[in-house]
Amino acid sequence: MTAILVENLVKKYKNGVQALKGLSLTVKEGEIYSLLGQNGAGKSTLINVLTTYLHPTSGSVTMLGKDIYSGAAAIRTDIACVAQRISIDTCLSLTDNMMFQSKLYKIPKVEAKKRMETLINCFELERYLKYPVASYSGGVKRRLDIALNMMSNPKILFLDEPTVGMDIQSRMAMWDMMKKIRDDFGTTIFFTTHYLEESDSLSDTICIMKDGKEVIQGTPHALRGYLRQDMVKISFAGEEEAKDCLKLLKSEFINEKAHLGKDEILINSENSHGDLKIVNRWLLENSIAFMGIEIVQPTLEDVFIRLTSKNEEEGN
Ligand SMILES: Nc1ncnc2c1ncn2[C@@H]1O[C@H](COP(=O)(O)OP(=O)(O)OP(=O)(O)O)[C@@H](O)[C@H]1O
Ligand SMILES: [Mg+2]
């Protein structure tokens, strides 16, 4: 069943900024869905609309079979949202924070205690119980924030950049937590990120968005060619050198999918080791001054460049 269906969503802020420009997407029930986009792409705006906090300018949203406008009150009891800023009360203890949350949702005390114990146990928060919340690291505070939001047993959990600024250990703990929420509680997770590898390794479906619109949506497997395809990168001292070399390279390797980056040339490659050798030899034989050559994984910016050049090739 479809958890969220967004069609042609437009959001124009009062100051004239159009943050969403006709965005459409589909989230399936029980999946981890990631919205991947750079700063200012419109991710938080979309979350604010989906969580009924902001009114869109036009377009339609159906969530759990209900229209978001007429069914807003019912939808609010079925969803939870962890915003970009942490919302826990650092003056209260971990358990007081959780019990306070249950009061907001009017959960009976006995039931609330049971849920709290399950969540503390499931997310391995026991070891923090004896310390004041104010002393927790950013990563643990964020995990507690998510545990709080799970107290209401939401059908859909929205997370806005849950791992931003975290070190790798905290990020991995967060990924485990998100998988547990999907697998043990059956909750649909909708999260935003600008980390390519996070979207790739964690989600069932990825939507890449840019400038208020979806660019492509699919499983990590289907988007593999964009997210994981190796590239051969040649670095230069400046942009002009890179441009000159690209012209020459394209005239000699007609089939190579090479494009210009900043002071560099990137070549999409299915056989990166073989291509690296060939291109390296060609550079040396033609006495081209370059700074380095290596095999790299695409960044989000590279993915956008590829997606845009694909659209141009197709005449879109
Ligand atoms: N309340 C607001 N009023 C006016 N413009 C806004 C408002 N909130 C966001 N914007 C603008 O809308 C655009 C999208 O912002 P949004 O916060 O949705 O992006 P984002 O993808 O969440 O970015 P980030 O990765 O930085 O969190 C930006 O140009 C931003 O400046
Ligand atoms: Mg944001």
Short mmCIF file of N, CA, C and O in Angstrom, two decimals, residues 115-126 143 176-177 180-181 184-185:
data_model
loop_
_atom_site.label_atom_id
_atom_site.label_comp_id
_atom_site.label_asym_id
_atom_site.label_seq_id
_atom_site.Cartn_x
_atom_site.Cartn_y
_atom_site.Cartn_z
N ARG A 115 5.85 0.92 26.77
CA ARG A 115 6.46 1.37 25.51
C ARG A 115 7.86 1.93 25.76
O ARG A 115 8.79 1.69 25.00
N MET A 116 7.98 2.70 26.84
CA MET A 116 9.27 3.31 27.15
C MET A 116 10.34 2.23 27.35
O MET A 116 11.44 2.32 26.81
N GLU A 117 9.97 1.18 28.12
CA GLU A 117 10.93 0.11 28.37
C GLU A 117 11.32 -0.60 27.07
O GLU A 117 12.50 -0.90 26.84
N THR A 118 10.33 -0.85 26.23
CA THR A 118 10.61 -1.50 24.93
C THR A 118 11.58 -0.64 24.12
O THR A 118 12.56 -1.15 23.55
N LEU A 119 11.32 0.66 24.07
CA LEU A 119 12.15 1.55 23.24
C LEU A 119 13.56 1.69 23.80
O LEU A 119 14.54 1.65 23.07
N ILE A 120 13.66 1.81 25.13
CA ILE A 120 14.99 1.94 25.76
C ILE A 120 15.81 0.69 25.47
O ILE A 120 16.99 0.75 25.10
N ASN A 121 15.13 -0.44 25.58
CA ASN A 121 15.77 -1.72 25.35
C ASN A 121 16.17 -1.88 23.88
O ASN A 121 17.31 -2.22 23.54
N CYS A 122 15.22 -1.60 23.01
CA CYS A 122 15.43 -1.79 21.57
C CYS A 122 16.56 -0.90 21.04
O CYS A 122 17.37 -1.32 20.23
N PHE A 123 16.60 0.33 21.52
CA PHE A 123 17.60 1.26 20.99
C PHE A 123 18.85 1.36 21.88
O PHE A 123 19.64 2.29 21.75
N GLU A 124 18.97 0.39 22.80
CA GLU A 124 20.16 0.29 23.66
C GLU A 124 20.49 1.62 24.36
O GLU A 124 21.61 2.10 24.32
N LEU A 125 19.48 2.17 25.02
CA LEU A 125 19.68 3.45 25.72
C LEU A 125 19.89 3.25 27.23
O LEU A 125 20.13 4.23 27.95
N GLU A 126 19.82 1.97 27.71
CA GLU A 126 19.93 1.71 29.17
C GLU A 126 21.17 2.35 29.77
O GLU A 126 21.12 2.96 30.84
N ARG A 143 19.37 10.31 19.06
CA ARG A 143 18.73 8.99 19.16
C ARG A 143 17.61 9.02 20.20
O ARG A 143 16.55 8.43 20.02
N ASP A 176 21.47 1.84 12.34
CA ASP A 176 20.94 0.62 12.98
C ASP A 176 19.57 0.91 13.57
O ASP A 176 18.64 0.11 13.47
N MET A 177 19.47 2.06 14.22
CA MET A 177 18.21 2.45 14.86
C MET A 177 17.10 2.56 13.82
O MET A 177 15.97 2.08 14.02
N LYS A 180 15.97 -0.81 12.67
CA LYS A 180 15.15 -1.47 13.71
C LYS A 180 13.73 -0.91 13.70
O LYS A 180 12.77 -1.65 13.89
N ILE A 181 13.61 0.40 13.52
CA ILE A 181 12.28 1.02 13.51
C ILE A 181 11.45 0.45 12.36
O ILE A 181 10.28 0.14 12.52
N ASP A 184 11.35 -3.83 13.27
CA ASP A 184 10.68 -4.29 14.50
C ASP A 184 9.32 -3.62 14.73
O ASP A 184 8.45 -4.19 15.34
N PHE A 185 9.18 -2.39 14.25
CA PHE A 185 7.93 -1.66 14.51
C PHE A 185 7.07 -1.49 13.25
O PHE A 185 5.94 -1.04 13.32
#
